[in-house]
Amino acid sequence: MTQIFAYIPFINGVAADVALEYPSAAKKIDEGASLTAVVAGSGADLDKVANEMTSIYSQVIKIDNADLAYPNAEVVRKALVNILPTDAVFLTAHDTFGMDLAPGLSVKMDSAYAADMVDFEGIDGTTLKAVRQELGGAVSTHVAVDISSGAVMTVRPGSFAPVDGGSAGGSVVDKSGDAGDLSTKRKFLEIVAAEVGDVDITKSDVLVSVGRGIEDEENIEIAQELAEAMNAVVSCSRPIVDAKWLEKSRQVGTSGQTVKPKVYMAMGISGSFQHMGGVKGNPFIVAVNKNPKAPIFQVADVGIVEDILDFIPELTEAINDL
Amino acid sequence: MEILVCVKRVPDTAENEFELNSAGNDLDRDDLVYSVNEWDNYAVEEAIQIVDKAGGSVTVITVGDDESEEVLRREMAMGANNGILLSDDAFEGSDGLGVAAILKAEIQKGNYDLILSGAQADEGAGQVGGMLAAMLDMPYASLVNKIEAGDGKITVGREIEGGNQEMNEMDLPCVLSIQTGINEPRYVGIRGIRKVASVDIPVKGASDLGLDAVNVGEAGAKTKRVDYFVPDMGDGAEMLEGSTDEIIEKLIEKLKANGGL
């Protein structure tokens, strides 16, 4: 029987949403598999999350250690290697912690590694068929994962249907004593909080958001003019911040701000999942992109295939003439 | 400080519209524009800036075919001192673990203080750096967007959710994967490329590295790509068509109806 273990990330005693998504992923891997939640940390927050997980998972492994008070991936990895069975199928979210933990864990477990899974299509013998994306979401691929000696896989948050918790009636098994030596050559120091900018994009009902298609710093101005016409605020995708054309506080995405506008104008944005992960609350999404195959058109409500450098000024003028 | 940067030649997502081939099992690669993986330019720039301050040298390395030499030369034109191409028919079809094992074999011959890679490449897995660190028993940090090099130790910032930054102190040698935005990679002109056009780049294969072909390449891969496909678009967006004036008229109606105006 396939033994699946799901790592539950949490902050301040609150489990990440993916905790409700792993059970659906596990069923798609193997309907008959056993599924165990793994919760690592320290103290009251850990106990709170471990107890909550018993309503979703029939088995919960708790690893309590002062060295795990902050989830340093190097420390967590050492504990997991000592606690997981060698043929475990281990799932963690494809987030900044999972990306830190999982590749090295697969080496230490001598397991297959597969990243950023968006779907599973079951096991045939010892081969798991799964779906992932490449090239920023432009194409999908089926992958075959040989799980005969276990597997470490990251799953994309939001890709698997959340389950209704409440009825699992599970129990917590304390494996803290099996964690072993947790000394590492990487020491967590502190969290530096994101800088607060001059504009709070999370407060605006309408966002004019620009991406690579804006092409040049000088062109940011046309987005600002459209935003003024719409009584909106300018936000952006990651490449615009990397190029230092707008400040970090204007970035929408998992590594930037989470926004819940009523209307989201995605101008020259391809629509990577990291970007769309920051757009919540089901806004009305307008996408303008000169590439008709841009992934943004899959999630937008209205799509327009045009070059934003020509389109935005015309739209601004038309709105100003209303 | 001796720094090694792992780089990769990839299809350029900004320059291509991806189509499947007629058999539907691979990309149509005939007209694809390739370039160096975007994240790797930030890693090379960071390495050059560290060496400018602390001394030492920067070596760029890749696992790939003959054409991958062009990305090594591009990074050498940025200022990397040496290039190494790891190339062998036996390497084809390697999964992330295979690529990391190939790199490890060469890295063990050198004496590097710091090994960098891009945070991710075309496949979006972000896997080779973390695997390499585990294979070499070196500490690892991913998604690094700040580096302060010290004596025997290094302070690194990791980009985590919400734009926050996680600071860590690490022993050297270590492996870091570099996130975009950590610096502003320098521009490389034609003249820069010409300058390094005749620099010798050693090419090493499986036997040079002491690698058994059954452990790398397709034979050793535990994760294999079966095919490419274009996902079901679902409902997708309602595409507005017509002249620009017509599109704008329709769009304004929709914006009014949905609270945008």
Coordinates of C-alpha atoms in Angstrom, one line a residue:
Chain A
M1 CA 0.0 0.0 0.0
T2 CA 1.2 3.4 -0.9
Q3 CA 2.1 5.5 2.2
I4 CA 1.6 9.1 1.6
F5 CA 2.8 11.8 4.0
A6 CA 1.8 15.4 3.7
Y7 CA 3.8 18.2 5.3
I8 CA 1.6 20.9 6.9
P9 CA 3.1 24.4 6.7
F10 CA 1.8 26.9 9.3
I11 CA 2.4 30.4 10.5
N12 CA 1.4 31.7 14.0
G13 CA -0.6 28.5 14.7
V14 CA -2.6 28.7 11.4
A15 CA -2.2 25.9 8.9
A16 CA -1.8 26.9 5.2
D17 CA -4.8 26.3 2.9
V18 CA -2.9 23.4 1.2
A19 CA -3.6 21.3 4.3
L20 CA -7.2 20.9 3.0
E21 CA -5.9 20.2 -0.5
Y22 CA -3.5 17.3 0.1
P23 CA -6.3 14.7 0.7
S24 CA -7.7 15.3 -2.8
A25 CA -4.2 15.0 -4.3
A26 CA -3.6 11.8 -2.3
K27 CA -6.8 10.2 -3.7
K28 CA -5.7 11.0 -7.2
I29 CA -2.4 9.4 -6.6
D30 CA -3.9 6.2 -5.1
E31 CA -7.4 5.8 -3.8
G32 CA -6.4 3.2 -1.3
A33 CA -3.3 4.9 0.0
S34 CA -2.8 5.7 3.7
L35 CA -2.4 9.4 4.3
T36 CA -0.6 10.9 7.2
A37 CA -0.1 14.6 8.1
V38 CA 3.3 15.7 9.3
V39 CA 3.5 18.8 11.5
A40 CA 6.9 20.1 12.7
G41 CA 7.5 23.0 15.0
S42 CA 7.6 23.8 18.7
G43 CA 5.2 24.5 21.6
A44 CA 1.6 25.7 21.7
D45 CA 1.3 26.7 18.0
L46 CA 2.4 23.2 17.0
D47 CA 0.0 21.5 19.3
K48 CA -2.9 23.6 18.1
V49 CA -2.2 22.8 14.4
A50 CA -1.6 19.1 15.1
N51 CA -4.9 18.8 16.9
E52 CA -6.7 20.7 14.2
M53 CA -5.3 18.3 11.6
T54 CA -6.9 15.3 13.3
S55 CA -10.2 16.5 11.9
I56 CA -8.8 16.2 8.4
Y57 CA -6.3 13.3 8.7
S58 CA -6.7 10.0 10.4
Q59 CA -3.0 10.0 11.3
V60 CA -1.0 13.0 12.4
I61 CA 2.7 12.9 13.1
K62 CA 4.0 15.6 15.4
I63 CA 7.6 16.6 15.6
D64 CA 8.3 19.0 18.5
N65 CA 11.8 20.4 18.9
A66 CA 13.0 23.9 20.0
D67 CA 15.3 23.8 16.8
L68 CA 12.1 23.7 14.7
A69 CA 10.5 26.9 16.3
Y70 CA 11.2 28.5 12.9
P71 CA 10.8 26.1 10.0
N72 CA 14.4 26.1 8.7
A73 CA 14.2 23.7 5.8
E74 CA 17.6 22.2 6.5
V75 CA 16.6 21.3 10.1
V76 CA 13.2 20.0 9.0
R77 CA 14.9 17.8 6.4
K78 CA 17.1 16.2 8.9
A79 CA 14.1 15.3 11.1
L80 CA 12.1 13.9 8.2
V81 CA 14.9 11.7 7.0
N82 CA 14.9 10.0 10.4
I83 CA 11.2 9.7 10.7
L84 CA 9.8 8.9 7.3
P85 CA 9.8 5.3 6.0
T86 CA 12.3 4.9 3.1
D87 CA 9.6 4.2 0.5
A88 CA 7.3 7.2 1.6
V89 CA 5.6 9.3 -1.0
F90 CA 6.1 12.7 0.6
L91 CA 4.1 15.8 -0.5
T92 CA 4.8 19.4 0.4
A93 CA 3.5 22.6 -1.1
H94 CA 5.3 24.2 -4.0
D95 CA 5.9 27.4 -1.9
T96 CA 9.1 29.1 -0.7
F97 CA 9.4 26.5 2.1
G98 CA 8.7 23.5 -0.1
M99 CA 11.2 24.6 -2.8
D100 CA 13.8 25.0 0.0
L101 CA 13.1 21.5 1.5
A102 CA 12.1 19.1 -1.2
P103 CA 15.0 18.7 -3.7
G104 CA 17.5 18.0 -1.0
L105 CA 15.1 15.7 0.8
S106 CA 14.7 13.5 -2.3
V107 CA 18.5 13.1 -2.4
K108 CA 18.7 12.1 1.3
M109 CA 15.7 9.7 0.9
D110 CA 17.1 8.3 -2.3
S111 CA 13.7 8.9 -3.9
A112 CA 12.4 10.3 -7.2
Y113 CA 11.7 14.0 -7.2
A114 CA 8.9 15.8 -9.1
A115 CA 8.0 19.5 -8.6
D116 CA 5.0 21.6 -8.8
M117 CA 2.4 18.9 -9.6
V118 CA -0.9 20.3 -10.8
D119 CA -2.7 16.9 -11.2
F120 CA -2.2 13.2 -10.6
E121 CA -3.5 10.4 -12.8
G122 CA -2.9 7.3 -10.7
I123 CA -0.3 4.6 -10.3
D124 CA 0.4 1.8 -12.7
G125 CA 2.7 -0.7 -11.1
T126 CA 5.3 1.5 -9.5
T127 CA 4.9 4.4 -12.0
L128 CA 2.9 7.4 -11.0
K129 CA 1.5 9.5 -13.8
A130 CA 1.2 13.2 -13.1
V131 CA 0.8 16.6 -14.8
R132 CA 2.9 19.7 -14.5
Q133 CA 3.6 22.8 -16.5
E134 CA 6.7 24.1 -18.2
L135 CA 7.8 27.4 -19.7
G136 CA 5.9 29.6 -17.3
G137 CA 2.6 27.8 -17.9
A138 CA 2.8 27.9 -21.7
V139 CA 2.7 24.1 -22.1
S140 CA 1.7 21.2 -19.9
T141 CA 3.4 17.8 -19.7
H142 CA 2.6 14.4 -18.4
V143 CA 5.5 13.0 -16.3
A144 CA 6.1 9.4 -15.2
V145 CA 7.5 9.1 -11.7
D146 CA 9.1 5.9 -10.6
I147 CA 8.0 5.6 -7.0
S148 CA 9.5 2.1 -6.3
S149 CA 12.0 3.7 -3.8
G150 CA 9.6 6.5 -2.7
A151 CA 9.0 10.0 -4.0
V152 CA 9.3 13.6 -2.9
M153 CA 6.9 15.8 -4.7
T154 CA 5.8 19.4 -4.4
V155 CA 2.1 20.2 -5.2
R156 CA 0.9 23.6 -6.5
P157 CA -1.3 25.3 -3.9
G158 CA -4.8 25.8 -5.2
S159 CA -4.6 22.9 -7.8
F160 CA -6.5 20.3 -5.8
A161 CA -10.0 20.7 -4.5
P162 CA -10.1 21.5 -0.7
V163 CA -11.9 18.9 1.4
D164 CA -14.4 19.6 4.1
G165 CA -12.6 18.8 7.3
G166 CA -14.2 17.8 10.5
S167 CA -14.9 14.1 10.5
A168 CA -11.5 12.3 10.2
G169 CA -11.3 11.6 13.9
G170 CA -7.6 11.1 13.7
S171 CA -5.0 10.9 16.4
V172 CA -1.6 12.5 17.0
V173 CA 1.5 10.4 17.2
D174 CA 4.4 12.2 18.8
K175 CA 7.6 11.3 16.9
S176 CA 9.7 14.0 18.5
G177 CA 12.1 11.5 20.1
D178 CA 13.0 10.1 16.6
A179 CA 14.1 13.3 15.1
G180 CA 17.8 12.7 15.8
D181 CA 20.6 15.3 15.6
L182 CA 19.2 18.5 14.2
S183 CA 22.4 20.6 14.0
T184 CA 22.9 22.3 10.7
K185 CA 25.3 24.7 9.0
R186 CA 22.4 27.2 8.2
K187 CA 21.1 29.3 11.0
F188 CA 17.9 31.3 10.9
L189 CA 18.4 34.9 12.0
E190 CA 15.2 36.9 11.5
I191 CA 12.4 37.9 9.2
V192 CA 12.7 41.3 7.6
A193 CA 9.2 42.6 6.9
A194 CA 8.2 43.9 3.4
E195 CA 8.6 47.6 3.0
V196 CA 5.5 49.7 3.0
G197 CA 5.1 51.8 -0.1
D198 CA 3.4 55.1 -0.8
V199 CA 0.3 53.5 -2.2
D200 CA -1.6 50.5 -0.7
I201 CA -2.7 48.5 -3.8
T202 CA -4.7 46.2 -1.6
K203 CA -7.2 49.0 -0.8
S204 CA -8.1 49.8 -4.4
D205 CA -11.3 48.4 -6.1
V206 CA -9.8 48.7 -9.6
L207 CA -6.2 47.9 -10.4
V208 CA -4.4 48.7 -13.7
S209 CA -1.6 46.1 -13.5
V210 CA 1.3 46.1 -15.9
G211 CA 3.8 43.4 -16.9
R212 CA 6.6 42.8 -19.3
G213 CA 4.5 44.1 -22.2
I214 CA 5.1 47.7 -21.0
E215 CA 8.6 47.2 -22.3
D216 CA 10.2 50.4 -21.0
E217 CA 10.2 52.4 -17.8
E218 CA 9.0 55.5 -19.7
N219 CA 5.8 53.6 -20.7
I220 CA 4.7 53.2 -17.1
E221 CA 3.2 56.7 -17.6
I222 CA 0.5 55.4 -19.9
A223 CA -0.6 53.0 -17.3
Q224 CA -0.7 55.8 -14.7
E225 CA -2.9 57.9 -17.1
L226 CA -5.3 55.0 -17.6
A227 CA -5.4 54.4 -13.8
E228 CA -6.3 58.1 -13.3
A229 CA -9.0 57.9 -15.9
M230 CA -10.5 54.8 -14.1
N231 CA -10.0 56.2 -10.6
A232 CA -7.7 53.2 -10.1
V233 CA -4.2 52.4 -8.8
V234 CA -1.2 51.0 -10.8
S235 CA 0.1 47.6 -9.7
C236 CA 2.5 45.3 -11.6
S237 CA 4.0 41.8 -12.0
R238 CA 7.4 40.7 -10.8
P239 CA 9.6 41.7 -13.8
I240 CA 8.6 45.3 -13.4
V241 CA 9.9 45.3 -9.8
D242 CA 13.0 43.4 -10.8
A243 CA 13.7 46.1 -13.3
K244 CA 13.2 48.7 -10.5
W245 CA 10.5 50.6 -12.6
L246 CA 8.0 50.4 -9.8
E247 CA 8.5 49.7 -6.1
K248 CA 8.1 46.3 -4.5
S249 CA 4.9 47.3 -2.6
R250 CA 3.1 47.5 -6.0
Q251 CA 3.8 43.9 -7.0
V252 CA 0.9 41.5 -7.1
G253 CA 1.7 37.8 -6.6
T254 CA 2.7 35.2 -4.1
S255 CA 6.0 37.0 -3.5
G256 CA 4.3 40.3 -3.4
Q257 CA 0.9 41.6 -2.3
T258 CA -2.4 39.7 -2.3
V259 CA -5.2 41.9 -3.7
K260 CA -9.0 41.5 -3.8
P261 CA -10.1 44.2 -6.3
K262 CA -13.5 44.3 -8.1
V263 CA -11.8 44.8 -11.5
Y264 CA -8.3 43.7 -12.4
M265 CA -6.8 45.1 -15.7
A266 CA -3.9 42.7 -16.6
M267 CA -2.0 44.7 -19.2
G268 CA 0.9 42.9 -20.9
I269 CA 1.0 40.3 -18.1
S270 CA 1.5 36.6 -19.2
G271 CA -0.3 35.3 -16.1
S272 CA 2.0 32.9 -14.3
F273 CA 0.5 31.0 -11.4
Q274 CA 2.8 33.0 -9.0
H275 CA 1.3 36.2 -10.2
M276 CA -2.3 35.0 -10.3
G277 CA -1.8 33.5 -6.8
G278 CA -1.9 37.1 -5.5
V279 CA -5.2 37.9 -7.2
K280 CA -8.1 36.8 -4.9
G281 CA -11.8 37.4 -4.5
N282 CA -12.8 36.5 -8.0
P283 CA -12.5 39.9 -9.6
F284 CA -13.6 40.8 -13.2
I285 CA -10.3 40.3 -15.1
V286 CA -9.5 42.1 -18.3
A287 CA -6.4 40.8 -20.1
V288 CA -4.7 42.6 -22.9
N289 CA -1.7 40.9 -24.4
K290 CA -0.2 40.7 -27.9
N291 CA 0.5 37.0 -27.5
P292 CA -2.8 35.1 -28.2
K293 CA -1.4 32.1 -26.4
A294 CA -0.6 33.9 -23.1
P295 CA -1.9 31.8 -20.1
I296 CA -3.6 34.9 -18.8
F297 CA -6.4 34.3 -21.3
Q298 CA -7.3 31.1 -19.6
V299 CA -8.2 32.9 -16.3
A300 CA -9.4 36.3 -17.6
D301 CA -13.1 37.1 -18.1
V302 CA -12.4 39.3 -21.1
G303 CA -9.4 39.0 -23.4
I304 CA -8.0 41.4 -26.0
V305 CA -5.1 40.5 -28.3
E306 CA -3.5 43.9 -28.8
D307 CA -0.2 45.6 -28.0
I308 CA -0.8 47.5 -24.8
L309 CA 1.5 50.3 -25.9
D310 CA -1.0 51.2 -28.6
F311 CA -4.2 50.0 -26.8
I312 CA -3.8 51.7 -23.4
P313 CA -3.6 55.3 -24.7
E314 CA -6.7 54.8 -26.9
L315 CA -8.6 53.3 -24.1
T316 CA -7.6 56.1 -21.8
E317 CA -8.8 58.7 -24.3
A318 CA -12.1 56.9 -24.9
I319 CA -12.8 56.8 -21.1
N320 CA -11.8 60.5 -20.7
D321 CA -14.3 61.3 -23.5
L322 CA -17.2 59.6 -21.7
Chain B
M1 CA 36.4 33.5 -3.1
E2 CA 36.1 30.8 -5.8
I3 CA 32.6 30.8 -7.1
L4 CA 30.9 28.4 -9.5
V5 CA 27.7 29.3 -11.2
C6 CA 25.5 26.6 -12.9
V7 CA 23.7 27.9 -15.9
K8 CA 21.3 26.5 -18.6
R9 CA 20.4 27.2 -22.2
V10 CA 16.6 27.4 -22.4
P11 CA 13.8 28.4 -24.9
D12 CA 13.3 32.1 -24.3
T13 CA 9.7 32.5 -23.0
A14 CA 9.7 36.2 -23.9
E15 CA 10.6 35.5 -27.6
N16 CA 8.6 32.5 -28.5
E17 CA 5.0 31.4 -29.0
F18 CA 5.1 27.7 -28.1
E19 CA 3.5 25.2 -30.5
L20 CA 3.5 21.4 -30.4
N21 CA 5.1 19.4 -33.2
S22 CA 2.9 17.6 -35.7
A23 CA 3.2 14.3 -33.7
G24 CA 2.0 16.2 -30.6
N25 CA 4.7 14.8 -28.4
D26 CA 7.3 17.6 -28.2
L27 CA 7.5 21.3 -28.8
D28 CA 8.0 22.4 -32.4
R29 CA 11.6 23.4 -31.9
D30 CA 12.6 24.3 -35.4
D31 CA 12.2 28.1 -35.0
L32 CA 12.6 28.4 -31.2
V33 CA 14.8 31.2 -29.9
Y34 CA 17.1 30.0 -27.1
S35 CA 18.9 32.1 -24.6
V36 CA 20.5 31.8 -21.1
N37 CA 17.9 31.1 -18.4
E38 CA 16.9 34.5 -17.0
W39 CA 17.6 33.6 -13.3
D40 CA 21.1 32.5 -14.2
N41 CA 22.1 36.1 -15.4
Y42 CA 21.3 37.3 -11.9
A43 CA 23.4 34.5 -10.3
V44 CA 26.4 35.3 -12.6
E45 CA 26.1 39.1 -11.9
E46 CA 26.0 38.4 -8.2
A47 CA 29.1 36.2 -8.4
I48 CA 31.0 38.9 -10.4
Q49 CA 30.0 41.5 -7.8
I50 CA 31.2 39.4 -4.9
V51 CA 34.6 38.6 -6.6
D52 CA 35.0 42.3 -7.5
K53 CA 34.9 43.1 -3.7
A54 CA 36.5 40.0 -2.2
G55 CA 38.8 38.7 -5.0
G56 CA 38.8 35.3 -6.5
S57 CA 37.3 34.0 -9.7
V58 CA 34.0 33.0 -11.3
T59 CA 33.5 29.8 -13.3
V60 CA 30.3 29.1 -15.2
I61 CA 29.3 25.5 -15.9
T62 CA 26.5 23.9 -17.8
V63 CA 25.2 20.4 -18.7
G64 CA 24.1 20.5 -22.3
D65 CA 24.9 19.9 -26.0
D66 CA 27.4 21.8 -28.2
E67 CA 25.1 24.7 -28.6
S68 CA 25.2 25.3 -24.8
E69 CA 28.7 26.7 -25.3
E70 CA 27.1 30.0 -26.5
V71 CA 25.5 30.6 -23.1
L72 CA 28.8 30.0 -21.4
R73 CA 30.5 32.5 -23.7
R74 CA 27.7 35.0 -23.0
E75 CA 28.2 34.7 -19.2
M76 CA 32.0 35.0 -19.7
A77 CA 31.4 38.2 -21.7
M78 CA 29.6 39.4 -18.6
G79 CA 32.8 38.8 -16.6
A80 CA 33.0 35.2 -15.6
N81 CA 36.6 34.0 -15.8
N82 CA 36.2 30.4 -16.9
G83 CA 33.7 28.1 -18.5
I84 CA 33.2 24.4 -18.4
L85 CA 30.8 22.4 -20.7
L86 CA 29.7 19.0 -19.5
S87 CA 28.4 17.2 -22.6
D88 CA 27.9 13.6 -23.5
D89 CA 25.2 11.6 -25.4
A90 CA 24.9 9.6 -22.2
F91 CA 23.6 12.7 -20.4
E92 CA 20.5 13.1 -22.6
G93 CA 17.2 12.5 -20.9
S94 CA 18.7 13.1 -17.4
D95 CA 16.2 14.2 -14.7
G96 CA 17.1 16.8 -12.1
L97 CA 18.9 14.2 -10.0
G98 CA 20.9 13.1 -13.0
V99 CA 21.9 16.7 -13.8
A100 CA 22.9 17.3 -10.2
A101 CA 25.0 14.1 -10.2
I102 CA 26.8 15.2 -13.3
L103 CA 27.6 18.6 -11.8
K104 CA 28.6 17.0 -8.5
A105 CA 31.2 14.9 -10.3
E106 CA 32.9 18.0 -11.8
I107 CA 32.5 20.2 -8.7
Q108 CA 34.3 17.6 -6.5
K109 CA 37.4 18.1 -8.7
G110 CA 37.5 21.8 -7.9
N111 CA 37.7 23.8 -4.7
Y112 CA 34.7 26.1 -4.7
D113 CA 33.7 28.3 -1.7
L114 CA 30.3 29.2 -3.2
I115 CA 28.1 27.5 -5.8
L116 CA 25.2 29.4 -7.3
S117 CA 22.4 28.5 -9.6
G118 CA 19.2 30.3 -10.8
A119 CA 16.2 29.7 -8.6
Q120 CA 14.5 27.9 -11.5
A121 CA 14.7 27.4 -15.3
D122 CA 12.5 26.4 -18.2
E123 CA 11.0 23.4 -16.4
G124 CA 10.1 25.5 -13.4
A125 CA 11.1 22.8 -10.9
G126 CA 13.8 24.7 -9.1
Q127 CA 15.5 21.4 -8.2
V128 CA 19.2 21.2 -9.2
G129 CA 20.7 23.5 -6.5
G130 CA 19.0 21.8 -3.6
M131 CA 19.9 18.4 -4.9
L132 CA 23.5 19.4 -5.5
A133 CA 23.9 20.7 -2.0
A134 CA 22.5 17.5 -0.5
M135 CA 24.8 15.4 -2.6
L136 CA 27.8 17.5 -1.6
D137 CA 26.7 17.7 2.1
M138 CA 26.8 21.5 1.9
P139 CA 24.2 23.9 3.4
Y140 CA 21.6 25.2 0.9
A141 CA 19.3 28.2 0.7
S142 CA 16.8 28.8 -2.2
L143 CA 15.3 32.0 -3.6
V144 CA 18.1 34.1 -2.4
N145 CA 17.7 37.9 -3.0
K146 CA 20.5 39.2 -0.8
I147 CA 24.1 38.1 -0.1
E148 CA 26.6 39.5 2.3
A149 CA 29.8 37.6 2.1
G150 CA 31.9 37.3 5.3
D151 CA 34.9 35.3 6.5
G152 CA 34.0 31.6 6.4
K153 CA 30.4 32.5 6.7
I154 CA 27.8 34.2 4.5
T155 CA 24.6 36.0 5.4
V156 CA 21.8 35.4 2.9
G157 CA 18.2 36.8 2.5
R158 CA 15.6 34.5 1.1
E159 CA 12.5 35.8 -0.6
I160 CA 9.4 34.3 1.2
E161 CA 5.7 34.9 0.8
G162 CA 4.2 38.4 0.9
G163 CA 7.5 40.2 0.0
N164 CA 9.1 39.4 3.4
Q165 CA 12.7 38.3 3.6
E166 CA 14.1 35.5 5.7
M167 CA 17.7 36.1 6.9
N168 CA 20.0 33.2 7.5
E169 CA 23.7 32.7 8.4
M170 CA 25.4 29.9 6.6
D171 CA 28.8 28.2 6.7
L172 CA 30.9 28.2 3.6
P173 CA 31.1 26.3 1.3
C174 CA 27.4 26.4 0.5
V175 CA 25.0 26.3 -2.4
L176 CA 22.5 29.1 -3.1
S177 CA 19.8 29.4 -5.7
I178 CA 19.4 33.0 -6.9
Q179 CA 16.1 34.9 -7.3
T180 CA 15.6 37.6 -9.9
G181 CA 15.8 41.2 -8.7
I182 CA 18.8 40.6 -6.4
N183 CA 20.8 42.9 -8.7
E184 CA 20.7 44.4 -12.1
P185 CA 22.6 42.1 -14.5
R186 CA 25.0 44.0 -16.7
Y187 CA 24.4 44.4 -20.5
V188 CA 26.4 42.3 -22.8
G189 CA 27.2 43.8 -26.2
I190 CA 28.5 42.2 -29.4
R191 CA 32.0 43.4 -28.6
G192 CA 32.0 41.7 -25.2
I193 CA 31.0 38.4 -26.9
R194 CA 33.8 38.8 -29.5
K195 CA 36.4 39.3 -26.8
V196 CA 35.8 35.9 -25.4
A197 CA 35.0 34.2 -28.7
S198 CA 38.4 32.3 -28.8
V199 CA 38.7 31.5 -25.1
D200 CA 39.1 27.8 -24.6
I201 CA 36.1 26.1 -23.0
P202 CA 36.9 22.5 -21.9
V203 CA 34.3 19.9 -22.7
K204 CA 34.0 16.9 -20.4
G205 CA 32.0 13.7 -20.9
A206 CA 30.9 10.8 -18.7
S207 CA 34.3 9.0 -18.7
D208 CA 36.2 12.3 -17.9
L209 CA 33.9 12.6 -14.9
G210 CA 34.1 9.0 -13.9
L211 CA 30.3 8.6 -14.3
D212 CA 28.6 5.4 -15.0
A213 CA 26.2 5.9 -17.9
V214 CA 23.5 3.8 -16.2
N215 CA 23.2 6.4 -13.4
V216 CA 22.7 9.4 -15.6
G217 CA 20.7 10.1 -18.7
E218 CA 17.4 8.5 -19.5
A219 CA 18.5 5.2 -18.0
G220 CA 19.0 6.7 -14.6
A221 CA 16.0 9.0 -14.6
K222 CA 13.3 8.4 -12.0
T223 CA 11.1 11.1 -13.4
K224 CA 10.5 11.2 -17.1
R225 CA 8.5 13.6 -19.3
V226 CA 6.1 11.5 -21.3
D227 CA 4.6 14.1 -23.6
Y228 CA 3.7 17.8 -24.0
F229 CA 0.1 19.0 -24.4
V230 CA -1.9 22.1 -24.4
P231 CA -4.2 22.0 -21.4
D232 CA -8.0 22.2 -21.8
M233 CA -8.6 26.0 -21.8
G234 CA -11.9 25.6 -19.9
D235 CA -14.2 28.4 -20.6
G236 CA -11.3 30.8 -21.0
A237 CA -11.8 34.5 -21.6
E238 CA -14.4 36.0 -23.9
M239 CA -12.2 37.4 -26.6
L240 CA -13.2 40.8 -27.9
E241 CA -12.6 41.2 -31.6
G242 CA -13.0 43.8 -34.3
S243 CA -11.4 47.2 -34.8
T244 CA -9.7 48.8 -31.9
D245 CA -12.6 51.3 -31.6
E246 CA -15.1 48.5 -31.6
I247 CA -13.2 46.6 -29.0
I248 CA -12.9 49.7 -26.8
E249 CA -16.6 50.3 -27.0
K250 CA -17.4 46.7 -26.0
L251 CA -14.8 46.9 -23.2
I252 CA -16.2 50.1 -21.7
E253 CA -19.7 48.5 -21.6
K254 CA -18.3 45.5 -19.7
L255 CA -16.2 47.7 -17.3
K256 CA -19.4 49.7 -16.5
A257 CA -21.3 46.6 -15.9
N258 CA -18.7 45.2 -13.5
G259 CA -17.8 48.2 -11.5
G260 CA -14.7 49.3 -13.4
L261 CA -16.1 52.6 -14.4

